[in-house]
Amino acid sequence: MSSFYPSWEPEAPTVKTEIPGPKAKEAIADLDKVFDTRSLNMLTDYQKSSGNYIADPDGNVLLDVYAQIASIPVGYNNPSLIKAAQSDDMINAIINRPALGNFPPKDWADVLRTGILKVAPKGLDQVFTAMAGSDANETAYKAAFMWRRQKERGGPGVEFTEEEMESAMNNQAPGASQQLSIMSFRTAFHGRLFGSLSTTRSKPIHKLDIPAFDWPQATFPTLKYPLEEHAEENRKAEQDALAEVEHLILNYHIPPCAVIVEPIQSEGGDNHASAEFFRGLRALTKKHGVLMIVDEVQTGVGATGKFWAHEHWDLPTPPDMVTFSKKAQTAGYYFGNPELRPNKPYRQFNTWMGDPARALLFRAIIQEIEKLDLVSHTARVGDYLYGKIEALAKKYPGEFQNLRGKGMGTFIAFDSPRRDEFLKKAKSLGVNIGGSGQSAVRLRPMLIFEEKHADTLVDVMEKIVTSWK
Amino acid sequence: MSSFYPSWEPEAPTVKTEIPGPKAKEAIADLDKVFDTRSLNMLTDYQKSSGNYIADPDGNVLLDVYAQIASIPVGYNNPSLIKAAQSDDMINAIINRPALGNFPPKDWADVLRTGILKVAPKGLDQVFTAMAGSDANETAYKAAFMWRRQKERGGPGVEFTEEEMESAMNNQAPGASQQLSIMSFRTAFHGRLFGSLSTTRSKPIHKLDIPAFDWPQATFPTLKYPLEEHAEENRKAEQDALAEVEHLILNYHIPPCAVIVEPIQSEGGDNHASAEFFRGLRALTKKHGVLMIVDEVQTGVGATGKFWAHEHWDLPTPPDMVTFSKKAQTAGYYFGNPELRPNKPYRQFNTWMGDPARALLFRAIIQEIEKLDLVSHTARVGDYLYGKIEALAKKYPGEFQNLRGKGMGTFIAFDSPRRDEFLKKAKSLGVNIGGSGQSAVRLRPMLIFEEKHADTLVDVMEKIVTSWK
């Protein structure tokens, strides 16, 4: 029973067959004829999924702490979201999809203010809406290039030259800014389209064969755990990383006009850095007139125990742009500086520019988060879960390495010496968990994850490692 | 009264105020504080819009032949789509958005087969789903690069080298294929993200300040109208264009692994070419082992009087990939060749990979198109409309230049010597029309556009030009 809605979800997982079971196997073989299924994790019965539990066609019902790669915020078949989906406004938004830049709905300002902008990070009061994380980041990059070139040109009123216009049409400088770049960090993940993939540095399989821009990457500090035992080393790793950032800003042959960073490198292995590191990065970007883009695609919307993970940093000035997607169920980037609006219309534009239906859903999600107080709930449950895993790590040395995410809500991870086996075994014991990077087990519960779910999860984790003894 | 649904839409446009009227102006000023409104065309009341008619907050109701930049297929508030949006399946898809590559819904094969794949172009039986036109094209480009590099490498079983993996992580060759390109045509439009924008050649304002790949562009033939009076010149223009394509394939310093082409250049000014030209392009790409990607984002889904515009060409072999979006309300690319599936999973992947809710909507749209026989309807109404505009062009020489789109359904355009004024005046007379390129008036009615709507449109067009006498 869920504490939020009685009889919403089962009391415990049910595992009836191996996963995939016979029904799923048959359906997968059929699906594979028309759709690539090699990345398929679990064929899902979304009708039978509820709350924290994901179901499959064979009657298996698993506690889901992967949550569609961290993108289900308030549970499967959430009653409040059902109501929102049945509303006239939603039906209207589904069937009359606007070209938002040209023909916005008459109440678009209201939808933004009571939804997407209600949770805007401090200091950022405007939004450009997009479709998913990749284009959210790429449109932020475009804004950064336009902003910097405008400064170099001498302001918004300075017209483009004939040479710029002609060379842009030929993909050449000076019109196409081949002399500027976006800096990212090693092991970062920012998306898979051509610009975003150029800043993604997670794994070769994501990048192989795809042309990329010659943009710089700085080293993300590799912290040693437990943090309290390696304070000095970690501080040095962070200082070295910041020194490299500054060196690249000053010396890279295609200097960056922006740096993009995740609060926690989420695909690259759940790599954390201290608030001090991020304050240092903000100081460096300010000092050198480089924009700071915070990619909150995976960390945003409550899972770290703050609505935005970068609230943990206590920055003296806000980031220049913050991108979002996943749990927001829509995407885009926030900004505050009016200079980040391009100097002319149609420079940043596309037909749909997001999806009002998804913006309405995000509004309903925000209302649900507020009604159930899910951000502080997640902070509390996260502390509880962290404590239990910490105890487990002490009990089974070596099996739960580099436990991280203390004080970061349920955004917790550890390294497993046999990670892929760990994930597979978890499924057979009733829990759906994801991995990241080379060896991390990443926990991405929904915001309705409770202490009792943490107990179930930790029990299963203990069963996994004892099954290996 | 609509012939399709009685009392669905008004009999005629209503213009009560200037557009924007006082209510719209106030709302736009408010919206501009948080959302860039400089590209705003008309603030829209989607609750009051119906069928072919778009409404605004001041009570103006216009015949809409722009249709959200060609992306409303079967009318505002279509009764069949309302029913689809109210269905349990739709509500489920809205609130439980899956990571499709990992956790597809159990009936995903069925949703694809009865929807997206039911209308797949001949010879293409697989689909990669995406979010919008830009990422549909970019994922097709990625497939092209992977395909070509795999051939060069010696097949799907040949492993990546250490050097490839390392250099890919540094955005350098050989891992990142800096030695291959995508060829497009001058005045083409294929999207606005970094890879797609590198192939877009529409206007400087779309490209300025954004880094681009050094990829080749061929000249798109510029046809002279009326076609029957310039047969010889036009044939030569097309042969010259094909010769340039072949020259670039053989000689461009970063040779193309694919050519992308729109059946009608839709943003670039409604530029047409003959079926013979496209057959020639198919022959050249076959001859040189270059993939042919047909971008049907704007031309697809019925508006040209065929479901896909490239059906007009009678190709001996299908294109390698066909991309779609807009009227499909979802996006992606079709392909037939199994070699276009990357050799390993996770090379072509992202969290959402489209949106099942939008796939369900496309299925309902396809059902509506079939039920009302809207493709042949559009072919017929298009011929009727073309005839009437042709007569108008004879009556007012100079005002309707280079009329084009004969036999292409309602996908009709002409050049106006004072285009922007034309569009503005049309609005004041009750019709919402869009432009493209430098001087084209582009007609993009929905598939439910009827002869009587054509009459209304042509009346207004005549009023516009007589108002200038």
CSV table of N, CA, C and O in Angstrom, one decimal, chain A residues 30 32 38-39 41-42 44 46 68 77 92 94 96 98-99 101-104 106 113 138 142 153 168-172 175 177-178 192-194 198 201 207 209 212-214 217 326 341-342 346-347 349 351 355 358, chain B residues 30 32 38-39 41-42 44 46 68 77 92 94 96 98-99 101-104 106 113 131 138 142 153 168-172 175 177-178 192-194 198 201 207 209 212-214 217 326 341-342 346-347 349 351 355 358:
chain,number,residue,atom,x,y,z
A,30,ASP,N,8.7,-10.7,-32.3
A,30,ASP,CA,7.8,-10.1,-33.3
A,30,ASP,C,8.2,-8.6,-33.5
A,30,ASP,O,8.3,-8.1,-34.6
A,32,ASP,N,11.0,-7.2,-33.0
A,32,ASP,CA,12.3,-7.0,-33.6
A,32,ASP,C,12.3,-7.0,-35.2
A,32,ASP,O,13.2,-6.5,-35.8
A,38,ARG,N,17.6,-4.6,-29.7
A,38,ARG,CA,18.8,-5.1,-29.0
A,38,ARG,C,19.1,-4.3,-27.7
A,38,ARG,O,19.9,-4.8,-26.9
A,39,SER,N,18.5,-3.2,-27.6
A,39,SER,CA,18.7,-2.4,-26.3
A,39,SER,C,17.5,-2.7,-25.4
A,39,SER,O,17.5,-2.0,-24.3
A,41,ASN,N,15.3,-3.8,-22.5
A,41,ASN,CA,15.6,-4.2,-21.1
A,41,ASN,C,14.5,-5.1,-20.6
A,41,ASN,O,14.7,-6.1,-20.1
A,42,MET,N,13.2,-4.6,-20.9
A,42,MET,CA,12.1,-5.3,-20.3
A,42,MET,C,10.8,-4.8,-21.1
A,42,MET,O,10.6,-3.6,-21.1
A,44,THR,N,7.2,-4.0,-21.4
A,44,THR,CA,6.5,-3.5,-20.3
A,44,THR,C,5.0,-3.5,-20.5
A,44,THR,O,4.5,-3.1,-21.5
A,46,TYR,N,2.3,-1.3,-19.3
A,46,TYR,CA,2.0,0.0,-18.7
A,46,TYR,C,0.7,0.0,-18.1
A,46,TYR,O,0.4,0.8,-17.2
A,68,GLN,N,12.3,4.3,-16.1
A,68,GLN,CA,12.4,4.8,-17.5
A,68,GLN,C,13.6,5.8,-17.6
A,68,GLN,O,13.5,6.9,-18.1
A,77,ASN,N,0.9,5.4,-13.6
A,77,ASN,CA,-0.6,5.5,-13.4
A,77,ASN,C,-0.9,6.3,-12.2
A,77,ASN,O,-1.9,6.0,-11.4
A,92,ASN,N,-7.4,18.9,-25.8
A,92,ASN,CA,-7.2,20.0,-26.8
A,92,ASN,C,-5.7,20.1,-27.3
A,92,ASN,O,-5.4,20.2,-28.5
A,94,ILE,N,-3.4,17.7,-27.2
A,94,ILE,CA,-3.0,16.6,-27.9
A,94,ILE,C,-3.4,16.7,-29.4
A,94,ILE,O,-2.6,16.4,-30.3
A,96,ASN,N,-4.6,19.4,-31.2
A,96,ASN,CA,-4.4,20.6,-32.0
A,96,ASN,C,-2.9,21.1,-31.7
A,96,ASN,O,-2.7,22.2,-31.1
A,98,PRO,N,0.2,23.0,-31.7
A,98,PRO,CA,0.6,24.3,-32.3
A,98,PRO,C,2.0,24.3,-32.8
A,98,PRO,O,2.9,23.6,-32.2
A,99,ALA,N,2.3,25.2,-33.8
A,99,ALA,CA,3.6,25.7,-34.0
A,99,ALA,C,3.8,26.8,-33.0
A,99,ALA,O,3.4,27.9,-33.3
A,101,GLY,N,6.1,28.9,-31.8
A,101,GLY,CA,6.7,30.1,-32.0
A,101,GLY,C,5.8,31.1,-32.8
A,101,GLY,O,5.9,32.3,-32.7
A,102,ASN,N,5.0,30.5,-33.7
A,102,ASN,CA,4.1,31.3,-34.6
A,102,ASN,C,2.7,31.4,-34.0
A,102,ASN,O,2.1,32.5,-34.1
A,103,PHE,N,2.1,30.4,-33.5
A,103,PHE,CA,0.7,30.3,-33.1
A,103,PHE,C,0.6,29.8,-31.7
A,103,PHE,O,-0.1,28.8,-31.5
A,104,PRO,N,1.1,30.5,-30.7
A,104,PRO,CA,1.0,29.9,-29.3
A,104,PRO,C,-0.5,30.0,-28.9
A,104,PRO,O,-1.2,30.9,-29.3
A,106,LYS,N,-3.6,30.8,-26.6
A,106,LYS,CA,-3.9,32.1,-25.9
A,106,LYS,C,-3.5,32.1,-24.4
A,106,LYS,O,-3.2,33.1,-23.9
A,113,ARG,N,3.7,30.0,-16.6
A,113,ARG,CA,3.9,30.6,-15.3
A,113,ARG,C,3.4,29.6,-14.2
A,113,ARG,O,4.0,29.6,-13.1
A,138,GLU,N,21.2,21.6,-27.3
A,138,GLU,CA,21.7,22.2,-28.5
A,138,GLU,C,21.2,23.6,-28.7
A,138,GLU,O,21.9,24.5,-29.2
A,142,LYS,N,23.3,27.0,-29.1
A,142,LYS,CA,23.0,28.0,-30.2
A,142,LYS,C,22.9,29.4,-29.5
A,142,LYS,O,23.5,30.4,-30.0
A,153,ARG,N,30.7,41.4,-32.0
A,153,ARG,CA,30.3,42.2,-33.1
A,153,ARG,C,30.0,43.7,-32.6
A,153,ARG,O,30.0,44.6,-33.4
A,168,ALA,N,28.1,32.0,-44.0
A,168,ALA,CA,27.2,31.1,-43.3
A,168,ALA,C,26.5,30.1,-44.2
A,168,ALA,O,26.4,28.9,-43.8
A,169,MET,N,26.1,30.6,-45.3
A,169,MET,CA,25.4,29.7,-46.3
A,169,MET,C,26.3,28.6,-46.8
A,169,MET,O,25.8,27.5,-47.3
A,170,ASN,N,27.6,28.8,-46.7
A,170,ASN,CA,28.6,27.8,-47.2
A,170,ASN,C,29.2,27.0,-46.0
A,170,ASN,O,30.2,26.4,-46.2
A,171,ASN,N,28.6,27.2,-44.8
A,171,ASN,CA,29.1,26.5,-43.6
A,171,ASN,C,30.5,26.9,-43.3
A,171,ASN,O,31.3,26.1,-42.7
A,172,GLN,N,30.9,28.1,-43.6
A,172,GLN,CA,32.3,28.6,-43.4
A,172,GLN,C,32.3,29.8,-42.5
A,172,GLN,O,31.3,30.5,-42.4
A,175,GLY,N,30.8,33.6,-41.0
A,175,GLY,CA,29.3,33.5,-40.7
A,175,GLY,C,29.0,32.3,-39.8
A,175,GLY,O,28.2,32.4,-38.9
A,177,SER,N,30.3,30.1,-37.0
A,177,SER,CA,31.3,30.4,-36.0
A,177,SER,C,32.3,29.2,-35.7
A,177,SER,O,32.3,28.7,-34.7
A,178,GLN,N,33.1,29.0,-36.7
A,178,GLN,CA,34.0,27.8,-36.5
A,178,GLN,C,35.1,28.1,-35.5
A,178,GLN,O,35.9,27.3,-35.1
A,192,ARG,N,22.8,13.1,-28.0
A,192,ARG,CA,23.3,12.2,-29.1
A,192,ARG,C,23.1,12.8,-30.4
A,192,ARG,O,23.3,12.1,-31.4
A,193,LEU,N,22.7,14.0,-30.6
A,193,LEU,CA,22.7,14.6,-31.9
A,193,LEU,C,24.0,15.2,-32.2
A,193,LEU,O,24.9,15.2,-31.3
A,194,PHE,N,24.2,15.8,-33.3
A,194,PHE,CA,25.6,16.1,-33.7
A,194,PHE,C,26.3,17.1,-32.8
A,194,PHE,O,27.5,17.0,-32.5
A,198,SER,N,28.9,16.0,-29.7
A,198,SER,CA,30.3,16.5,-29.6
A,198,SER,C,30.7,16.9,-28.2
A,198,SER,O,31.9,17.0,-27.9
A,201,ARG,N,30.9,12.7,-23.7
A,201,ARG,CA,32.2,12.0,-23.6
A,201,ARG,C,32.1,10.7,-22.8
A,201,ARG,O,33.0,10.4,-22.0
A,207,LYS,N,29.7,7.4,-29.7
A,207,LYS,CA,30.3,8.4,-30.6
A,207,LYS,C,30.9,7.9,-31.9
A,207,LYS,O,31.1,8.7,-32.8
A,209,ASP,N,32.0,6.7,-35.4
A,209,ASP,CA,31.6,6.9,-36.8
A,209,ASP,C,30.8,8.2,-37.0
A,209,ASP,O,30.5,8.5,-38.1
A,212,ALA,N,32.3,14.9,-35.5
A,212,ALA,CA,32.1,15.7,-34.3
A,212,ALA,C,32.9,17.0,-34.5
A,212,ALA,O,33.8,17.1,-35.3
A,213,PHE,N,32.5,18.0,-33.7
A,213,PHE,CA,33.2,19.3,-33.7
A,213,PHE,C,34.5,19.2,-32.8
A,213,PHE,O,34.5,18.4,-31.8
A,214,ASP,N,35.5,19.9,-33.2
A,214,ASP,CA,36.8,19.9,-32.5
A,214,ASP,C,36.7,20.8,-31.3
A,214,ASP,O,37.2,21.8,-31.2
A,217,GLN,N,37.6,19.3,-24.0
A,217,GLN,CA,37.0,18.6,-22.8
A,217,GLN,C,38.0,18.8,-21.7
A,217,GLN,O,39.2,18.6,-21.9
A,326,LYS,N,13.5,14.7,-19.1
A,326,LYS,CA,13.2,13.5,-18.3
A,326,LYS,C,12.0,13.7,-17.4
A,326,LYS,O,10.9,13.7,-17.8
A,341,ARG,N,18.4,36.2,-25.4
A,341,ARG,CA,17.4,36.2,-26.5
A,341,ARG,C,18.1,36.7,-27.7
A,341,ARG,O,18.7,37.8,-27.7
A,342,PRO,N,18.2,35.9,-28.8
A,342,PRO,CA,18.9,36.3,-30.0
A,342,PRO,C,18.4,37.7,-30.4
A,342,PRO,O,17.2,38.1,-30.1
A,346,TYR,N,13.4,34.3,-35.3
A,346,TYR,CA,13.6,33.2,-36.2
A,346,TYR,C,15.1,32.7,-36.2
A,346,TYR,O,15.4,31.9,-37.0
A,347,ARG,N,15.9,33.2,-35.3
A,347,ARG,CA,17.2,32.7,-35.2
A,347,ARG,C,17.2,31.4,-34.4
A,347,ARG,O,18.0,30.5,-34.6
A,349,PHE,N,14.4,28.9,-33.5
A,349,PHE,CA,13.0,28.6,-33.9
A,349,PHE,C,12.9,27.2,-34.4
A,349,PHE,O,13.9,26.7,-35.0
A,351,THR,N,9.4,24.3,-35.8
A,351,THR,CA,7.9,24.2,-35.9
A,351,THR,C,7.3,24.0,-34.6
A,351,THR,O,6.4,24.8,-34.2
A,355,ASP,N,6.0,20.8,-26.7
A,355,ASP,CA,4.7,20.2,-26.9
A,355,ASP,C,3.8,20.7,-25.7
A,355,ASP,O,4.1,20.3,-24.5
A,358,ARG,N,2.7,18.1,-23.2
A,358,ARG,CA,3.7,17.7,-22.2
A,358,ARG,C,4.0,18.8,-21.2
A,358,ARG,O,4.3,18.5,-20.0
B,30,ASP,N,2.1,40.3,-22.4
B,30,ASP,CA,2.4,39.6,-21.2
B,30,ASP,C,3.2,38.3,-21.4
B,30,ASP,O,4.2,38.1,-20.7
B,32,ASP,N,5.4,37.9,-23.7
B,32,ASP,CA,6.7,38.3,-24.1
B,32,ASP,C,7.7,38.4,-23.0
B,32,ASP,O,8.9,38.3,-23.1
B,38,ARG,N,8.7,37.3,-30.8
B,38,ARG,CA,8.9,38.1,-32.0
B,38,ARG,C,8.6,37.3,-33.3
B,38,ARG,O,8.5,37.9,-34.4
B,39,SER,N,8.5,36.0,-33.2
B,39,SER,CA,8.1,35.3,-34.4
B,39,SER,C,6.6,34.9,-34.3
B,39,SER,O,6.1,34.2,-35.2
B,41,ASN,N,2.9,34.8,-35.0
B,41,ASN,CA,2.1,35.2,-36.1
B,41,ASN,C,0.7,35.5,-35.7
B,41,ASN,O,0.1,36.5,-36.1
B,42,MET,N,0.1,34.7,-34.8
B,42,MET,CA,-1.3,34.9,-34.4
B,42,MET,C,-1.5,34.1,-33.1
B,42,MET,O,-1.3,32.9,-33.0
B,44,THR,N,-3.5,32.1,-30.6
B,44,THR,CA,-4.6,31.3,-31.1
B,44,THR,C,-5.5,30.8,-30.0
B,44,THR,O,-5.0,30.4,-28.9
B,46,TYR,N,-7.4,27.7,-29.4
B,46,TYR,CA,-7.5,26.4,-30.0
B,46,TYR,C,-8.8,25.7,-29.5
B,46,TYR,O,-9.3,24.8,-30.2
B,68,GLN,N,-0.5,25.4,-39.0
B,68,GLN,CA,0.7,25.2,-38.1
B,68,GLN,C,1.9,24.7,-38.9
B,68,GLN,O,2.5,23.7,-38.5
B,77,ASN,N,-9.7,20.3,-33.8
B,77,ASN,CA,-10.8,19.6,-33.0
B,77,ASN,C,-11.5,18.6,-33.8
B,77,ASN,O,-12.8,18.5,-33.8
B,92,ASN,N,-3.0,6.4,-20.9
B,92,ASN,CA,-1.9,5.6,-20.4
B,92,ASN,C,-0.6,6.1,-21.0
B,92,ASN,O,0.5,6.2,-20.3
B,94,ILE,N,0.2,9.0,-22.3
B,94,ILE,CA,0.5,10.4,-21.8
B,94,ILE,C,1.2,10.3,-20.4
B,94,ILE,O,2.3,10.9,-20.2
B,96,ASN,N,2.5,7.6,-18.7
B,96,ASN,CA,3.5,6.6,-18.4
B,96,ASN,C,4.5,6.6,-19.6
B,96,ASN,O,4.6,5.6,-20.3
B,98,PRO,N,7.4,5.9,-21.8
B,98,PRO,CA,8.5,5.0,-21.7
B,98,PRO,C,9.8,5.5,-22.3
B,98,PRO,O,9.8,6.3,-23.2
B,99,ALA,N,10.9,4.9,-21.8
B,99,ALA,CA,12.1,4.9,-22.5
B,99,ALA,C,12.0,3.8,-23.5
B,99,ALA,O,12.3,2.6,-23.2
B,101,GLY,N,13.5,2.5,-26.2
B,101,GLY,CA,14.5,1.5,-26.6
B,101,GLY,C,14.7,0.5,-25.5
B,101,GLY,O,15.1,-0.6,-25.8
B,102,ASN,N,14.5,0.8,-24.3
B,102,ASN,CA,14.7,-0.1,-23.1
B,102,ASN,C,13.4,-0.8,-22.7
B,102,ASN,O,13.4,-2.0,-22.4
B,103,PHE,N,12.3,0.0,-22.6
B,103,PHE,CA,11.1,-0.6,-22.0
B,103,PHE,C,9.9,-0.3,-22.9
B,103,PHE,O,9.0,0.4,-22.5
B,104,PRO,N,9.9,-0.8,-24.1
B,104,PRO,CA,8.7,-0.6,-25.0
B,104,PRO,C,7.5,-1.2,-24.4
B,104,PRO,O,7.5,-2.2,-23.7
B,106,LYS,N,4.1,-3.3,-24.3
B,106,LYS,CA,3.9,-4.7,-24.8
B,106,LYS,C,3.3,-4.7,-26.1
B,106,LYS,O,3.5,-5.7,-26.9
B,113,ARG,N,2.6,-1.3,-36.4
B,113,ARG,CA,2.1,-1.9,-37.6
B,113,ARG,C,0.7,-1.4,-38.0
B,113,ARG,O,0.4,-1.2,-39.2
B,131,MET,N,11.6,12.6,-32.4
B,131,MET,CA,10.7,13.6,-31.8
B,131,MET,C,10.2,14.6,-32.7
B,131,MET,O,9.1,15.1,-32.6
B,138,GLU,N,18.7,13.9,-38.3
B,138,GLU,CA,20.0,13.6,-37.7
B,138,GLU,C,20.2,12.2,-37.4
B,138,GLU,O,21.3,11.6,-37.6
B,142,LYS,N,23.1,9.8,-38.9
B,142,LYS,CA,23.9,8.9,-38.1
B,142,LYS,C,23.9,7.4,-38.6
B,142,LYS,O,24.9,6.8,-38.7
B,153,ARG,N,35.0,-0.7,-43.2
B,153,ARG,CA,35.7,-1.5,-42.2
B,153,ARG,C,35.7,-3.0,-42.6
B,153,ARG,O,36.5,-3.8,-42.1
B,168,ALA,N,37.6,8.7,-31.2
B,168,ALA,CA,36.2,9.1,-31.1
B,168,ALA,C,35.9,9.9,-29.8
B,168,ALA,O,35.2,10.9,-29.9
B,169,MET,N,36.5,9.4,-28.7
B,169,MET,CA,36.3,10.1,-27.5
B,169,MET,C,36.9,11.5,-27.5
B,169,MET,O,36.5,12.4,-26.7
B,170,ASN,N,37.9,11.8,-28.4
B,170,ASN,CA,38.5,13.1,-28.5
B,170,ASN,C,37.9,13.9,-29.7
B,170,ASN,O,38.5,14.9,-30.2
B,171,ASN,N,36.8,13.4,-30.3
B,171,ASN,CA,36.2,14.1,-31.4
B,171,ASN,C,37.1,14.1,-32.6
B,171,ASN,O,37.0,15.1,-33.5
B,172,GLN,N,38.0,13.2,-32.8
B,172,GLN,CA,38.9,13.2,-33.9
B,172,GLN,C,38.8,11.9,-34.7
B,172,GLN,O,38.3,10.9,-34.3
B,175,GLY,N,38.0,7.7,-35.4
B,175,GLY,CA,36.8,7.3,-34.7
B,175,GLY,C,35.6,8.1,-35.0
B,175,GLY,O,34.5,7.6,-35.3
B,177,SER,N,34.0,10.3,-37.7
B,177,SER,CA,34.2,10.2,-39.2
B,177,SER,C,34.3,11.6,-39.8
B,177,SER,O,33.4,12.0,-40.6
B,178,GLN,N,35.4,12.3,-39.5
B,178,GLN,CA,35.5,13.6,-40.1
B,178,GLN,C,35.7,13.5,-41.6
B,178,GLN,O,35.7,14.6,-42.3
B,192,ARG,N,17.3,22.4,-37.7
B,192,ARG,CA,18.0,23.5,-37.1
B,192,ARG,C,19.0,23.1,-36.0
B,192,ARG,O,19.5,24.0,-35.3
B,193,LEU,N,19.2,21.8,-35.8
B,193,LEU,CA,20.2,21.4,-34.8
B,193,LEU,C,21.5,21.3,-35.5
B,193,LEU,O,21.6,21.6,-36.7
B,194,PHE,N,22.6,21.0,-34.8
B,194,PHE,CA,23.9,21.3,-35.5
B,194,PHE,C,24.2,20.4,-36.7
B,194,PHE,O,24.8,20.9,-37.7
B,198,SER,N,23.6,22.0,-40.6
B,198,SER,CA,24.7,22.0,-41.6
B,198,SER,C,24.2,21.6,-43.0
B,198,SER,O,24.9,21.9,-44.0
B,201,ARG,N,20.1,25.0,-46.0
B,201,ARG,CA,20.7,26.1,-46.8
B,201,ARG,C,19.7,27.1,-47.2
B,201,ARG,O,19.7,27.6,-48.4
B,207,LYS,N,21.3,30.3,-40.0
B,207,LYS,CA,22.6,29.6,-39.8
B,207,LYS,C,23.7,30.5,-39.2
B,207,LYS,O,24.7,30.0,-38.7
B,209,ASP,N,26.2,32.4,-37.1
B,209,ASP,CA,26.9,32.3,-35.7
B,209,ASP,C,26.9,30.8,-35.3
B,209,ASP,O,27.5,30.6,-34.2
B,212,ALA,N,29.3,24.9,-38.1
B,212,ALA,CA,28.7,24.0,-39.1
B,212,ALA,C,29.8,23.0,-39.6
B,212,ALA,O,31.0,23.3,-39.6
B,213,PHE,N,29.4,21.8,-40.1
B,213,PHE,CA,30.3,20.9,-40.7
B,213,PHE,C,30.6,21.3,-42.1
B,213,PHE,O,29.7,21.9,-42.8
B,214,ASP,N,31.8,21.0,-42.6
B,214,ASP,CA,32.2,21.4,-43.9
B,214,ASP,C,31.6,20.4,-44.9
B,214,ASP,O,32.4,19.6,-45.5
B,217,GLN,N,27.2,21.2,-50.8
B,217,GLN,CA,25.8,21.4,-51.3
B,217,GLN,C,25.8,21.5,-52.8
B,217,GLN,O,26.7,22.1,-53.4
B,326,LYS,N,5.8,16.5,-38.7
B,326,LYS,CA,4.7,17.5,-39.0
B,326,LYS,C,3.3,16.8,-39.0
B,326,LYS,O,2.8,16.4,-37.9
B,341,ARG,N,20.5,-1.0,-39.8
B,341,ARG,CA,20.5,-1.1,-38.3
B,341,ARG,C,22.0,-1.2,-37.9
B,341,ARG,O,22.7,-2.0,-38.4
B,342,PRO,N,22.4,-0.3,-37.0
B,342,PRO,CA,23.8,-0.3,-36.6
B,342,PRO,C,24.2,-1.7,-36.1
B,342,PRO,O,23.3,-2.5,-35.7
B,346,TYR,N,22.7,0.3,-28.8
B,346,TYR,CA,23.0,1.6,-28.1
B,346,TYR,C,23.8,2.6,-29.0
B,346,TYR,O,24.3,3.6,-28.5
B,347,ARG,N,24.0,2.2,-30.3
B,347,ARG,CA,24.7,3.2,-31.1
B,347,ARG,C,23.7,4.3,-31.6
B,347,ARG,O,24.1,5.4,-31.8
B,349,PHE,N,20.3,5.5,-30.1
B,349,PHE,CA,19.5,5.3,-28.9
B,349,PHE,C,19.3,6.7,-28.3
B,349,PHE,O,20.2,7.6,-28.4
B,351,THR,N,16.7,8.4,-24.6
B,351,THR,CA,15.8,8.0,-23.6
B,351,THR,C,14.4,7.7,-24.2
B,351,THR,O,13.8,6.7,-24.1
B,355,ASP,N,7.5,9.3,-29.0
B,355,ASP,CA,6.5,9.4,-28.0
B,355,ASP,C,5.3,8.6,-28.4
B,355,ASP,O,4.6,8.9,-29.3
B,358,ARG,N,2.1,10.2,-29.2
B,358,ARG,CA,2.0,10.8,-30.6
B,358,ARG,C,1.9,9.8,-31.6
B,358,ARG,O,1.3,10.0,-32.7
